[in-house]
């Protein structure tokens, strides 16, 4: 992993701390102390920079260094966890101290290259990192996720109230290591007392409208855990917004996602063909997130957002031209038993004690019917030993039936819900208020990229009106005990083709750090550390999180990541990176003539492999291409797990980009038996395609959603794993002068680069 230099900020002055009691914290949990910590030694180490910021720090003198002699020592008395662990998570069977130590061990190796040993013992030495519990005995006011961190010449001690609290201490240490000098991995000596202001720090993700591989979900868990989030809320079913039936006659033909695949034939038919997760998939995923301190709350959203059900059972939808086709008819006696059957089928897949039933954006003329349904589902889930969560909806579902106050509300819009009214009637609230906390790629109603500066300077979980924080009728008190916390949501309203996997991660990662800061520390840090000072260090951390591959920014020693001219008779890399390629299945270096010297002859089975999967913007990629006669359908020029570049698609011989199985046609045709230069470059705004050194096209996504109907530019992730395809569907012909750069380029420079590889004109 690329390393960065030492970077520590000036000491953060301690201020008052918000202690919030919220489910699932026991009622005995107390507010943490607001007593400021001081620095008593001259020339003491300033507060180390981490995200979220440390609540309290008392600097000492000197440094502690990680070395090959370092061990992670797990206190034998607490190796299997502590008495407070299970009562302070939504998930059954939470990870224990020894399991968290294994995660930390892997992270240290990825960041530093040093393989540390994990041992269980009550004794540790000056080179060791000691993980233990019992902090509440020393510091009774420390909340359940708090920890005490001591870095001294006697070693490092992380002491939590719970195993998860100790794990958060390892996240602080990991970030200090990322920002430390790689020649010494020296950490500042001192003492920290750290704790979250809010008990729920949540990332919600719509995985229904965009298929997301399980490996990507694990990376989102790794990302959010890095910033001490403790809850994932996954939305398993949805569809694009549909109009009422009287206008949208083809509503049953629209895309609908349901991501859980049962082997029970009664429910297996609802699973999406493109991506769906089995019970075993979810078991493995929950084990993964537990080992990173996270809870997982599952959501199956009904009675709206239910096209995945109504397209199979149109008679269950509301029989009215003024109703949407994705609204289940709660007046139909078959609907509620069916939905309870769905949860009966899937509830045991999940370890969470809390279930989200959605229940938002339903027919406002059926308010009491919906409210009765919500209460019925709450009672039903209680019988399954689960609590209930829903999206704020009571304002848009008018009626006289009171929604049970034990149901937790995920607040998202003032026109659908009222936070003050909810807490007045004793209902817990989590703040994911739109538009500030809504990330919806390529939409205009919400944020395409979260405004991190605005969130850093203005947002906190108690703020529901970011433009009028003093308005007590719209905002809650910072110390409101029924405010569980909050977070941000990623919705994918415009479906898979609107955003690539890599684009989506880029957006989420640039929101996760700033919300993580504010969810844990609130506004305490912003007066001491301006956003302009915070953002560059946040970027360095974001770019070096261990276990993340979706950034797709491979390290390069110069502007060229790969450069193959094939003049050596092979695919030797002439950049400074030694990213040499290998020729497979009859790919042969030949004398090409026509000013090209040597080139590689390809057949349908041939390919050239590289050690690089792909690169995200900014980049430039190009090559000389001479097709040999007509090409087979979907002939591959470049390929990786992120996508392909085709010289022909299924219907026409045009250059086509494929990302996440979605095709984007450019209308460029490469003439047979003739050299052409093809290149493309992404700069963060547009992916431009250059044909014979001229800008010939941009990669666009045409949004077919009825309320948008427009072109949007895509940021293609350049596929670099193979030139041609290892799957037997390669381009046939000659290739020459292949290059990939880690910056964007333009038409004039493309001509210069292309002619560098060949003394020829297209």
XYZ file of C-alpha atoms in Angstrom:
762
model
C 0.000 0.000 0.000
C 1.209 3.497 -0.780
C 2.375 5.237 2.346
C 2.112 8.869 3.374
C 4.154 11.063 5.675
C 3.648 11.991 9.328
C 0.732 14.326 9.846
C -0.523 15.317 13.259
C -2.812 18.242 13.968
C -2.559 20.695 16.814
C -4.201 19.562 20.045
C -7.965 19.646 20.047
C -9.325 21.575 23.015
C -11.738 19.413 24.958
C -15.328 20.568 25.218
C -18.673 19.364 26.590
C -19.731 15.910 25.510
C -23.164 14.656 24.615
C -24.146 11.472 26.415
C -27.121 9.878 24.677
C -28.959 6.875 26.002
C -30.525 4.918 23.143
C -31.499 1.402 22.164
C -29.771 -1.030 22.507
C -27.777 0.625 25.331
C -28.850 -0.503 28.808
C -30.583 2.138 30.895
C -27.680 2.116 33.341
C -25.378 3.691 30.725
C -24.415 7.179 31.860
C -23.386 10.310 30.039
C -19.633 10.555 29.637
C -17.702 13.180 31.526
C -17.408 16.665 30.087
C -14.256 17.383 32.061
C -11.576 18.593 29.627
C -8.269 16.795 29.475
C -5.118 18.850 29.730
C -1.517 18.629 28.605
C 0.732 18.749 31.628
C 4.135 18.195 30.066
C 6.118 20.728 28.105
C 6.644 19.896 24.430
C 4.011 17.190 24.769
C 2.799 15.401 21.669
C -0.168 17.119 20.030
C -3.391 15.239 19.353
C -2.858 12.690 16.574
C -5.119 13.068 13.558
C -7.697 10.294 13.229
C -11.258 10.120 11.891
C -13.354 10.467 13.896
C -11.298 12.801 16.078
C -10.269 11.667 19.533
C -12.555 13.137 22.174
C -9.791 13.673 24.750
C -6.016 13.483 24.523
C -3.240 14.111 27.015
C 0.072 14.176 25.221
C 3.313 12.840 26.630
C 6.874 13.065 25.306
C 8.482 10.547 23.008
C 7.304 7.905 20.571
C 6.455 4.239 20.452
C 7.535 2.283 17.369
C 5.962 -0.688 15.684
C 8.515 -3.392 14.876
C 8.890 -7.022 13.947
C 8.987 -7.720 17.689
C 5.500 -6.300 18.197
C 2.714 -8.645 19.235
C -0.992 -8.108 19.677
C -1.611 -9.473 23.153
C -5.222 -10.317 23.970
C -5.961 -10.301 27.676
C -6.617 -13.902 28.643
C -9.350 -12.774 31.029
C -11.382 -11.289 28.183
C -10.285 -13.196 25.078
C -13.791 -14.581 24.570
C -15.471 -11.248 25.223
C -16.953 -9.439 28.168
C -20.235 -9.433 30.041
C -21.417 -6.228 28.358
C -20.754 -7.289 24.753
C -24.019 -9.021 23.848
C -26.333 -6.431 25.388
C -24.889 -3.590 23.380
C -25.297 -4.793 19.805
C -28.246 -5.592 17.560
C -26.534 -8.809 16.486
C -26.540 -12.111 18.311
C -23.147 -13.683 19.059
C -20.994 -10.555 18.597
C -17.302 -10.872 17.865
C -14.993 -11.122 20.840
C -11.653 -9.544 21.610
C -9.652 -12.356 20.026
C -11.625 -12.151 16.761
C -11.169 -8.384 16.617
C -7.439 -8.911 17.200
C -7.273 -11.098 14.087
C -8.824 -8.287 12.013
C -6.305 -5.809 13.452
C -3.446 -8.218 12.729
C -4.420 -8.422 9.056
C -4.770 -4.647 8.822
C -1.332 -3.989 10.312
C 0.232 -6.363 7.807
C -1.541 -4.672 4.889
C -0.529 -1.173 5.995
C 3.045 -1.764 7.154
C 4.155 -5.095 5.706
C 4.987 -6.210 9.251
C 3.455 -9.519 10.310
C 2.624 -9.272 13.991
C 1.699 -12.253 16.118
C -1.541 -12.528 18.088
C -1.176 -14.181 21.490
C -3.500 -14.634 24.439
C -1.863 -13.710 27.720
C -2.188 -11.492 30.770
C 1.337 -10.187 30.287
C 2.705 -7.869 27.620
C 5.973 -6.072 26.941
C 7.159 -2.699 25.725
C 6.898 -3.690 22.053
C 3.356 -5.012 22.347
C -0.207 -3.810 21.837
C -2.369 -5.067 24.695
C -6.127 -5.403 24.131
C -8.263 -5.683 27.231
C -11.637 -4.792 28.775
C -12.842 -3.446 32.111
C -12.515 0.268 31.337
C -15.849 0.926 33.062
C -14.289 -0.119 36.373
C -11.611 2.523 36.019
C -13.889 5.111 34.392
C -17.560 4.459 35.301
C -18.863 7.294 33.108
C -17.328 5.909 29.918
C -20.096 4.689 27.590
C -20.295 1.187 26.161
C -18.289 1.875 22.990
C -15.708 4.003 24.769
C -12.110 3.020 25.294
C -8.945 4.200 26.999
C -5.781 4.290 24.916
C -2.332 4.525 26.481
C 0.797 4.775 24.337
C 4.016 4.772 26.337
C 7.510 3.314 26.486
C 5.936 0.358 28.289
C 3.848 -0.549 25.247
C 0.331 0.235 24.047
C -2.823 -0.592 25.978
C -6.325 -0.404 24.523
C -8.937 -0.924 27.221
C -12.585 -0.919 26.253
C -15.867 -1.209 28.076
C -16.867 -3.781 25.442
C -14.905 -5.765 22.887
C -16.280 -3.454 20.194
C -15.020 -0.444 22.125
C -11.528 -1.932 22.176
C -11.801 -2.570 18.451
C -12.524 1.126 17.891
C -9.256 1.814 19.668
C -7.478 -0.360 17.096
C -9.057 1.760 14.329
C -7.438 4.838 15.857
C -4.084 3.058 16.034
C -4.436 1.823 12.457
C -5.035 5.345 11.177
C -2.037 6.640 13.137
C 0.078 3.961 11.466
C -1.207 4.955 8.019
C -0.116 8.538 8.645
C 3.164 7.579 10.328
C 6.612 7.585 8.764
C 6.971 4.209 7.074
C 10.645 4.048 8.036
C 9.730 3.855 11.701
C 5.984 3.615 12.160
C 6.376 5.789 15.237
C 3.274 6.748 17.219
C 3.113 9.645 19.701
C 3.099 8.725 23.353
C 0.096 9.928 25.274
C -3.280 8.984 26.681
C -6.687 9.145 24.989
C -10.175 8.864 26.415
C -12.471 8.308 23.477
C -16.180 7.583 23.072
C -19.005 8.229 20.616
C -21.545 10.998 21.158
C -24.254 8.803 19.618
C -24.954 5.125 19.910
C -26.090 4.544 16.320
C -23.770 5.501 13.476
C -25.415 4.095 10.385
C -24.777 3.578 6.691
C -27.861 2.635 4.694
C -27.446 1.194 1.190
C -29.964 0.455 -1.544
C -28.680 -2.807 -3.004
C -32.026 -3.582 -4.642
C -31.824 -1.221 -7.617
C -28.160 -1.857 -8.361
C -26.726 -5.375 -8.257
C -23.727 -5.279 -5.919
C -21.417 -8.298 -5.587
C -20.880 -9.646 -2.095
C -17.187 -8.765 -2.341
C -18.174 -5.116 -2.781
C -20.501 -5.266 0.216
C -17.575 -6.488 2.279
C -15.547 -3.491 1.133
C -18.331 -1.122 2.184
C -18.266 -2.818 5.589
C -14.502 -2.360 5.757
C -14.850 1.300 4.771
C -17.479 2.204 7.335
C -15.857 0.207 10.124
C -12.639 2.158 9.494
C -14.518 5.303 10.579
C -16.202 3.612 13.575
C -19.697 3.224 12.123
C -21.504 0.471 13.985
C -24.616 -0.230 11.877
C -25.385 -1.228 8.296
C -28.967 -1.031 7.027
C -29.409 -2.983 3.778
C -32.429 -2.406 1.528
C -33.144 -5.689 -0.304
C -36.123 -4.920 -2.553
C -37.143 -1.978 -4.742
C -37.834 -0.705 -8.238
C -37.524 2.588 -10.090
C -40.230 5.140 -9.394
C -43.335 4.208 -11.330
C -46.260 6.358 -12.311
C -49.852 5.531 -11.521
C -51.341 2.690 -13.520
C -53.557 4.936 -15.600
C -50.449 6.596 -17.053
C -47.867 3.786 -16.955
C -49.620 0.827 -18.585
C -46.451 -1.269 -18.746
C -45.652 -1.026 -15.018
C -45.277 -4.817 -14.703
C -42.395 -4.774 -17.186
C -40.214 -2.382 -15.168
C -37.107 -3.576 -13.355
C -37.643 -4.880 -9.832
C -34.936 -6.160 -7.524
C -35.203 -8.683 -4.698
C -31.795 -9.736 -3.400
C -32.521 -12.755 -1.183
C -32.548 -16.157 -2.874
C -34.364 -18.841 -0.906
C -34.269 -22.495 -1.863
C -37.942 -22.664 -0.910
C -39.878 -22.648 -4.218
C -42.626 -20.581 -2.608
C -40.188 -17.643 -2.372
C -37.325 -18.441 -4.751
C -39.189 -16.994 -7.758
C -38.887 -13.462 -6.389
C -35.075 -13.506 -6.357
C -33.400 -11.300 -8.975
C -31.681 -13.118 -11.799
C -28.775 -10.663 -11.997
C -27.715 -10.788 -8.331
C -29.241 -12.424 -5.266
C -27.708 -13.711 -2.032
C -28.229 -17.128 -0.503
C -28.590 -17.913 3.173
C -24.961 -19.038 3.193
C -23.892 -15.773 1.548
C -25.599 -13.813 4.304
C -24.123 -16.031 7.004
C -20.608 -15.363 5.736
C -21.287 -11.662 5.302
C -22.598 -11.275 8.843
C -19.539 -13.056 10.232
C -17.408 -10.637 8.210
C -19.148 -7.495 9.476
C -19.189 -8.684 13.085
C -15.415 -8.994 12.978
C -15.364 -5.298 12.056
C -17.638 -4.104 14.820
C -20.766 -3.733 12.706
C -24.404 -4.697 13.112
C -26.512 -5.540 10.060
C -30.197 -4.569 9.981
C -32.128 -6.180 7.078
C -34.930 -4.349 5.283
C -37.678 -5.744 3.070
C -39.752 -2.694 2.149
C -43.545 -2.995 1.927
C -46.333 -2.231 1.155
C -44.833 0.264 -1.329
C -41.639 -0.342 -3.351
C -43.008 -3.851 -3.897
C -42.980 -4.351 -7.668
C -40.868 -7.463 -7.033
C -44.090 -8.968 -5.637
C -46.869 -7.252 -7.608
C -45.383 -8.139 -10.994
C -45.914 -11.804 -10.053
C -49.242 -11.080 -8.361
C -50.865 -8.124 -10.140
C -54.131 -8.947 -8.372
C -52.382 -7.977 -5.109
C -51.738 -4.438 -6.330
C -54.293 -1.701 -5.710
C -56.921 -1.988 -8.434
C -57.096 1.663 -9.437
C -55.733 3.792 -12.261
C -54.717 6.356 -9.632
C -52.545 3.852 -7.730
C -48.945 2.910 -8.443
C -48.273 -0.599 -9.626
C -45.727 -1.202 -6.860
C -48.292 -0.578 -4.087
C -49.574 -3.756 -2.478
C -53.264 -3.593 -1.615
C -53.439 -3.903 2.172
C -57.189 -4.353 1.813
C -56.588 -7.647 0.009
C -56.751 -10.418 2.643
C -53.895 -12.308 0.956
C -51.305 -9.522 1.214
C -50.501 -9.247 4.925
C -50.214 -13.032 5.466
C -47.917 -13.166 2.447
C -45.621 -10.463 3.856
C -45.529 -12.192 7.226
C -44.672 -15.376 5.369
C -41.782 -13.569 3.654
C -40.341 -12.532 7.007
C -40.966 -15.978 8.466
C -38.887 -17.365 5.598
C -35.993 -14.924 5.906
C -35.865 -13.690 9.492
C -33.633 -16.505 10.717
C -31.084 -15.648 8.059
C -30.201 -12.623 10.159
C -28.648 -12.252 13.600
C -30.112 -8.786 14.113
C -32.626 -8.196 16.883
C -34.076 -5.359 14.792
C -35.887 -5.611 11.444
C -36.819 -2.750 9.115
C -40.172 -3.097 7.349
C -39.792 0.092 5.261
C -43.430 1.239 5.151
C -42.767 4.552 3.384
C -44.231 6.291 0.300
C -47.495 4.364 0.324
C -50.942 5.459 -0.878
C -51.854 8.454 1.345
C -55.551 7.709 1.000
C -55.075 4.496 2.981
C -53.454 5.990 6.080
C -55.261 4.034 8.789
C -54.995 0.813 6.785
C -51.217 1.330 6.548
C -50.901 2.296 10.225
C -52.800 -0.828 11.234
C -50.519 -2.917 9.029
C -47.407 -1.344 10.591
C -48.621 -2.166 14.110
C -49.561 -5.676 13.054
C -46.075 -6.257 11.627
C -44.571 -4.873 14.833
C -46.565 -7.372 16.910
C -45.715 -10.182 14.504
C -41.968 -9.457 14.664
C -42.124 -9.167 18.439
C -43.376 -12.743 18.401
C -40.161 -13.609 16.549
C -38.109 -11.812 19.239
C -37.365 -8.872 16.954
C -37.962 -5.150 17.288
C -39.288 -3.071 14.385
C -37.903 -0.160 12.438
C -39.571 1.884 9.682
C -38.960 4.942 7.523
C -40.657 8.110 8.743
C -44.093 8.139 7.113
C -46.729 9.220 9.616
C -47.340 12.685 8.106
C -48.097 11.230 4.654
C -50.215 8.433 6.133
C -52.884 10.478 7.933
C -55.214 8.609 10.246
C -56.477 8.068 13.748
C -54.620 4.810 14.457
C -51.521 5.511 16.573
C -48.315 3.915 15.319
C -46.750 1.913 18.145
C -44.209 4.104 19.939
C -41.797 1.175 20.333
C -41.091 1.273 16.589
C -37.831 3.053 15.736
C -38.154 5.677 12.994
C -35.487 6.242 10.377
C -36.186 9.900 9.659
C -35.643 11.031 6.076
C -37.956 13.880 5.012
C -39.829 16.643 6.825
C -42.814 16.241 4.511
C -43.186 12.609 5.609
C -42.324 12.827 9.285
C -41.844 15.229 12.200
C -38.949 14.495 14.528
C -40.248 16.570 17.428
C -43.676 14.950 17.239
C -42.082 11.506 17.207
C -40.004 12.038 20.339
C -42.937 13.765 22.056
C -44.833 10.486 21.815
C -41.838 8.455 22.992
C -40.561 7.148 19.671
C -36.840 6.691 18.968
C -35.472 8.531 15.929
C -32.384 8.068 13.743
C -31.470 11.019 11.501
C -30.872 10.308 7.803
C -32.507 13.543 6.715
C -32.621 14.321 3.004
C -31.155 15.989 1.058
C -28.115 16.476 3.300
C -27.660 12.794 4.162
C -28.946 11.369 0.870
C -26.479 10.220 -1.770
C -28.333 9.362 -4.999
C -26.024 9.098 -8.026
C -26.970 11.147 -11.083
C -30.143 12.559 -9.663
C -31.053 16.201 -9.395
C -33.407 15.988 -6.427
C -30.631 14.818 -4.083
C -26.844 14.842 -3.867
C -24.768 13.152 -6.573
C -21.731 13.667 -4.337
C -22.232 14.583 -0.683
C -21.131 18.156 0.085
C -18.460 17.233 2.642
C -17.634 20.823 3.546
C -21.280 21.517 4.394
C -21.588 18.348 6.468
C -18.335 19.048 8.315
C -19.276 22.612 9.179
C -23.027 22.376 9.727
C -24.453 18.857 10.169
C -24.898 16.848 13.352
C -27.344 14.079 14.197
C -29.601 16.454 16.147
C -29.809 18.851 13.157
C -32.832 18.260 10.930
C -32.818 21.736 9.354
C -29.242 22.489 8.394
C -30.142 26.034 7.297
C -31.839 26.933 10.589
C -30.153 25.039 13.425
C -31.710 27.316 16.057
C -35.256 26.390 15.036
C -36.440 24.234 17.926
C -39.596 23.213 16.064
C -37.520 21.519 13.343
C -34.436 20.323 15.245
C -34.038 18.161 18.325
C -31.985 18.974 21.401
C -28.393 17.686 21.137
C -28.954 15.661 24.290
C -32.363 14.266 23.304
C -32.354 10.744 24.808
C -34.662 9.347 22.096
C -32.279 10.415 19.328
C -30.325 7.219 18.628
C -27.903 8.890 16.207
C -27.982 8.927 12.434
C -25.904 8.505 9.331
C -26.263 8.711 5.563
C -28.062 6.778 2.859
C -27.013 5.656 -0.598
C -30.034 5.194 -2.866
C -29.652 3.980 -6.452
C -32.900 5.293 -7.911
C -31.657 5.326 -11.502
C -30.662 1.653 -11.530
C -27.439 -0.131 -12.336
C -26.623 1.487 -15.658
C -26.562 4.966 -14.119
C -23.435 4.411 -12.037
C -20.592 1.874 -12.111
C -19.442 -0.075 -9.076
C -16.260 1.971 -8.893
C -18.093 5.280 -9.334
C -20.460 4.294 -6.554
C -17.663 3.422 -4.137
C -15.960 6.720 -4.941
C -19.103 8.607 -3.957
C -19.749 6.621 -0.792
C -16.153 6.772 0.435
C -16.089 10.558 0.105
C -19.147 10.761 2.347
C -18.242 8.077 4.896
C -15.342 9.939 6.465
C -17.116 13.245 7.116
C -20.299 11.649 8.467
C -18.132 9.363 10.599
C -16.462 12.425 12.079
C -19.721 14.148 12.971
C -21.518 11.027 14.232
C -18.791 10.326 16.787
C -17.450 13.743 17.793
C -20.099 16.200 16.641
C -19.004 19.827 16.264
C -16.294 19.565 18.898
C -13.439 19.561 16.412
C -14.484 22.076 13.767
C -13.491 25.222 15.660
C -9.961 23.892 16.148
C -9.475 22.193 12.767
C -10.894 23.880 9.687
C -12.294 21.801 6.857
C -9.421 22.939 4.625
C -6.929 21.431 7.088
C -9.032 18.346 7.744
C -9.790 17.392 4.120
C -6.215 16.683 2.848
C -5.488 14.342 5.747
C -8.890 12.737 5.347
C -8.011 12.084 1.713
C -4.746 10.373 2.694
C -6.567 8.078 5.062
C -9.332 7.355 2.535
C -6.778 6.346 -0.093
C -4.967 3.901 2.189
C -7.681 1.849 3.875
C -6.523 -1.785 4.036
C -8.784 -4.264 2.294
C -10.148 -1.798 -0.263
C -9.735 -2.577 -3.973
C -12.657 -0.577 -5.398
C -10.604 2.613 -5.562
C -8.885 1.111 -8.627
C -5.934 3.484 -8.349
C -2.853 1.267 -8.740
C 0.437 2.736 -7.596
C 2.652 4.135 -10.333
C 6.184 5.538 -10.242
C 5.462 7.909 -13.085
C 2.634 9.043 -15.282
C 2.770 5.829 -17.327
C 1.266 2.862 -15.504
C 1.821 0.442 -18.428
C 3.623 0.854 -21.741
C 4.000 -2.023 -24.237
C 5.641 -1.475 -27.629
C 6.299 -5.232 -28.219
C 9.630 -4.464 -29.894
C 11.394 -6.878 -27.535
C 9.341 -9.760 -28.898
C 7.199 -9.856 -25.742
C 5.029 -7.559 -23.594
C 7.753 -5.965 -21.505
C 6.653 -2.825 -19.675
C 8.799 0.188 -20.543
C 7.275 2.280 -17.749
C 9.016 2.376 -14.372
C 6.547 -0.075 -12.844
C 7.586 -3.438 -14.320
C 3.957 -4.261 -15.098
C 5.018 -6.805 -17.678
C 2.401 -8.644 -19.685
C 2.213 -12.259 -20.811
C 1.091 -13.606 -24.206
C -1.391 -16.495 -24.153
C -3.105 -18.976 -26.492
C -1.312 -18.120 -29.693
C -0.863 -14.380 -29.227
C 2.316 -13.863 -31.249
C 4.697 -10.966 -31.822
C 5.069 -10.445 -35.581
C 6.658 -7.953 -37.950
C 3.745 -5.673 -38.751
C 5.344 -3.261 -41.237
C 3.607 -0.007 -42.188
C 5.735 1.906 -39.720
C 4.692 -0.224 -36.753
C 7.698 -2.459 -36.367
C 6.588 -5.341 -34.201
C 2.994 -5.885 -33.069
C 0.977 -8.722 -31.537
C -1.200 -10.902 -33.726
C -4.424 -11.936 -31.984
C -7.030 -14.599 -32.733
C -10.367 -15.210 -31.017
C -8.628 -17.368 -28.391
C -5.578 -15.159 -27.847
C -5.034 -12.624 -25.118
C -2.332 -10.649 -23.321
C -2.572 -10.583 -19.527
C -1.354 -7.710 -17.350
C -0.875 -7.533 -13.555
C -3.352 -4.623 -13.253
C -7.102 -5.133 -12.873
C -8.132 -1.650 -13.930
C -7.851 2.052 -13.218
C -10.450 4.607 -12.190
C -10.368 8.249 -13.212
C -8.220 10.128 -13.900
C -6.523 8.038 -16.563
C -5.831 7.696 -20.278
C -5.634 4.379 -22.167
C -4.854 3.820 -25.832
C -3.532 1.458 -28.473
C -3.115 0.907 -32.192
C -5.587 -1.619 -33.617
C -5.789 -3.367 -36.992
C -8.846 -5.636 -37.171
C -8.532 -8.709 -39.331
C -11.721 -8.842 -41.391
C -15.149 -8.944 -39.807
C -15.221 -9.506 -36.054
C -17.421 -11.881 -34.109
C -20.215 -10.357 -32.039
C -19.015 -8.804 -28.798
C -15.353 -9.226 -29.705
C -13.242 -8.078 -26.751
C -10.426 -5.574 -27.040
C -9.908 -5.023 -23.280
C -11.384 -6.878 -20.320
C -11.381 -7.069 -16.519
C -13.818 -7.739 -13.720
C -14.981 -4.123 -14.037
C -16.002 -4.360 -17.669
C -14.899 -4.634 -21.277
C -14.146 -2.601 -24.362
C -15.676 -4.307 -27.396
C -14.949 -3.692 -31.072
C -18.450 -4.940 -31.852
C -21.622 -5.409 -29.865
C -24.437 -7.884 -30.382
C -26.118 -5.866 -33.140
C -23.473 -3.684 -34.805
C -19.698 -3.469 -35.414
C -19.270 -0.422 -33.157
C -16.864 0.197 -30.307
C -18.843 -0.421 -27.130
C -17.976 0.001 -23.464
C -19.381 -2.484 -20.973
C -19.515 -1.697 -17.245
C -21.263 -3.966 -14.731
C -22.885 -5.781 -17.700
C -24.426 -2.552 -19.032
C -23.485 -1.536 -22.603
C -22.635 1.990 -23.751
C -22.317 2.332 -27.534
C -20.032 4.969 -29.099
C -20.984 4.623 -32.815
C -17.243 4.346 -33.680
C -16.454 1.681 -36.293
C -12.906 0.351 -36.672
C -12.306 -0.397 -40.381
C -11.116 -3.899 -41.212
C -7.520 -4.518 -42.344
C -6.511 -0.939 -41.555
C -4.583 0.586 -38.663
C -6.609 2.850 -36.364
C -5.691 4.488 -33.100
C -8.285 4.083 -30.340
C -7.945 5.756 -26.954
C -10.155 6.906 -24.117
C -9.656 9.123 -21.094
C -11.688 9.905 -17.963
C -11.120 13.088 -15.984
C -13.775 12.907 -13.269
C -16.409 14.612 -15.402
C -16.462 12.817 -18.752
C -15.047 9.720 -20.428
C -13.882 10.890 -23.847
C -13.178 8.458 -26.672
C -10.542 9.378 -29.264
C -10.514 7.851 -32.712
C -7.405 8.575 -34.772
C -6.368 11.310 -32.312
C -9.660 13.189 -32.467
C -12.370 13.353 -29.825
C -15.029 11.245 -31.493
C -17.458 10.378 -28.690
C -18.181 10.482 -24.987
C -19.500 7.576 -22.956
C -23.051 8.523 -22.023
C -25.853 6.962 -20.061
C -29.329 7.714 -21.352
C -31.638 7.710 -18.367
C -34.954 6.181 -19.487
C -36.772 6.947 -16.222
C -40.008 8.703 -17.052
C -39.259 11.801 -14.973
C -35.714 12.352 -16.272
C -35.162 11.275 -19.918
C -31.698 12.729 -20.396
C -28.074 11.895 -21.148
C -25.531 11.724 -18.339
C -21.815 11.209 -18.797
C -20.241 8.076 -17.324
C -16.872 7.607 -15.673
C -15.732 4.315 -17.188
C -13.320 2.241 -15.127
C -10.666 1.242 -17.634
C -10.401 -2.582 -17.868
C -6.732 -3.548 -17.977
C -6.511 -7.172 -16.868
C -6.350 -8.517 -20.434
C -5.910 -7.235 -23.956
C -8.392 -9.530 -25.631
C -10.297 -11.985 -23.472
C -9.262 -15.056 -21.506
C -12.757 -16.394 -22.218
C -12.254 -17.085 -25.922
C -13.999 -14.078 -27.457
C -11.082 -11.846 -28.353
C -10.656 -9.293 -31.070
C -8.845 -10.749 -34.098
C -6.089 -8.769 -35.749
C -3.011 -6.779 -34.726
C -2.428 -4.579 -31.673
C 0.480 -2.250 -31.015
C 1.571 0.560 -28.733
C -0.621 -0.155 -25.716
C -0.391 2.330 -22.859
C -2.200 3.313 -19.671
C -1.513 6.576 -17.866
C -2.604 7.586 -14.365
C -3.825 10.984 -15.504
C -6.294 12.232 -18.082
C -5.200 13.255 -21.563
C -6.561 15.102 -24.583
C -6.618 14.852 -28.375
C -3.408 16.701 -29.134
C -1.407 14.666 -26.665
C -2.974 11.438 -27.927
C -1.475 12.113 -31.347
C 1.950 12.636 -29.793
C 1.675 9.434 -27.723
C 0.345 7.338 -30.612
C 3.151 8.403 -32.900
C 5.658 7.612 -30.177
C 4.804 3.928 -30.635
C 4.592 3.860 -34.414
C 6.127 5.838 -37.228
C 2.778 5.802 -38.975
C -0.420 7.682 -39.539
C -3.894 6.183 -39.166
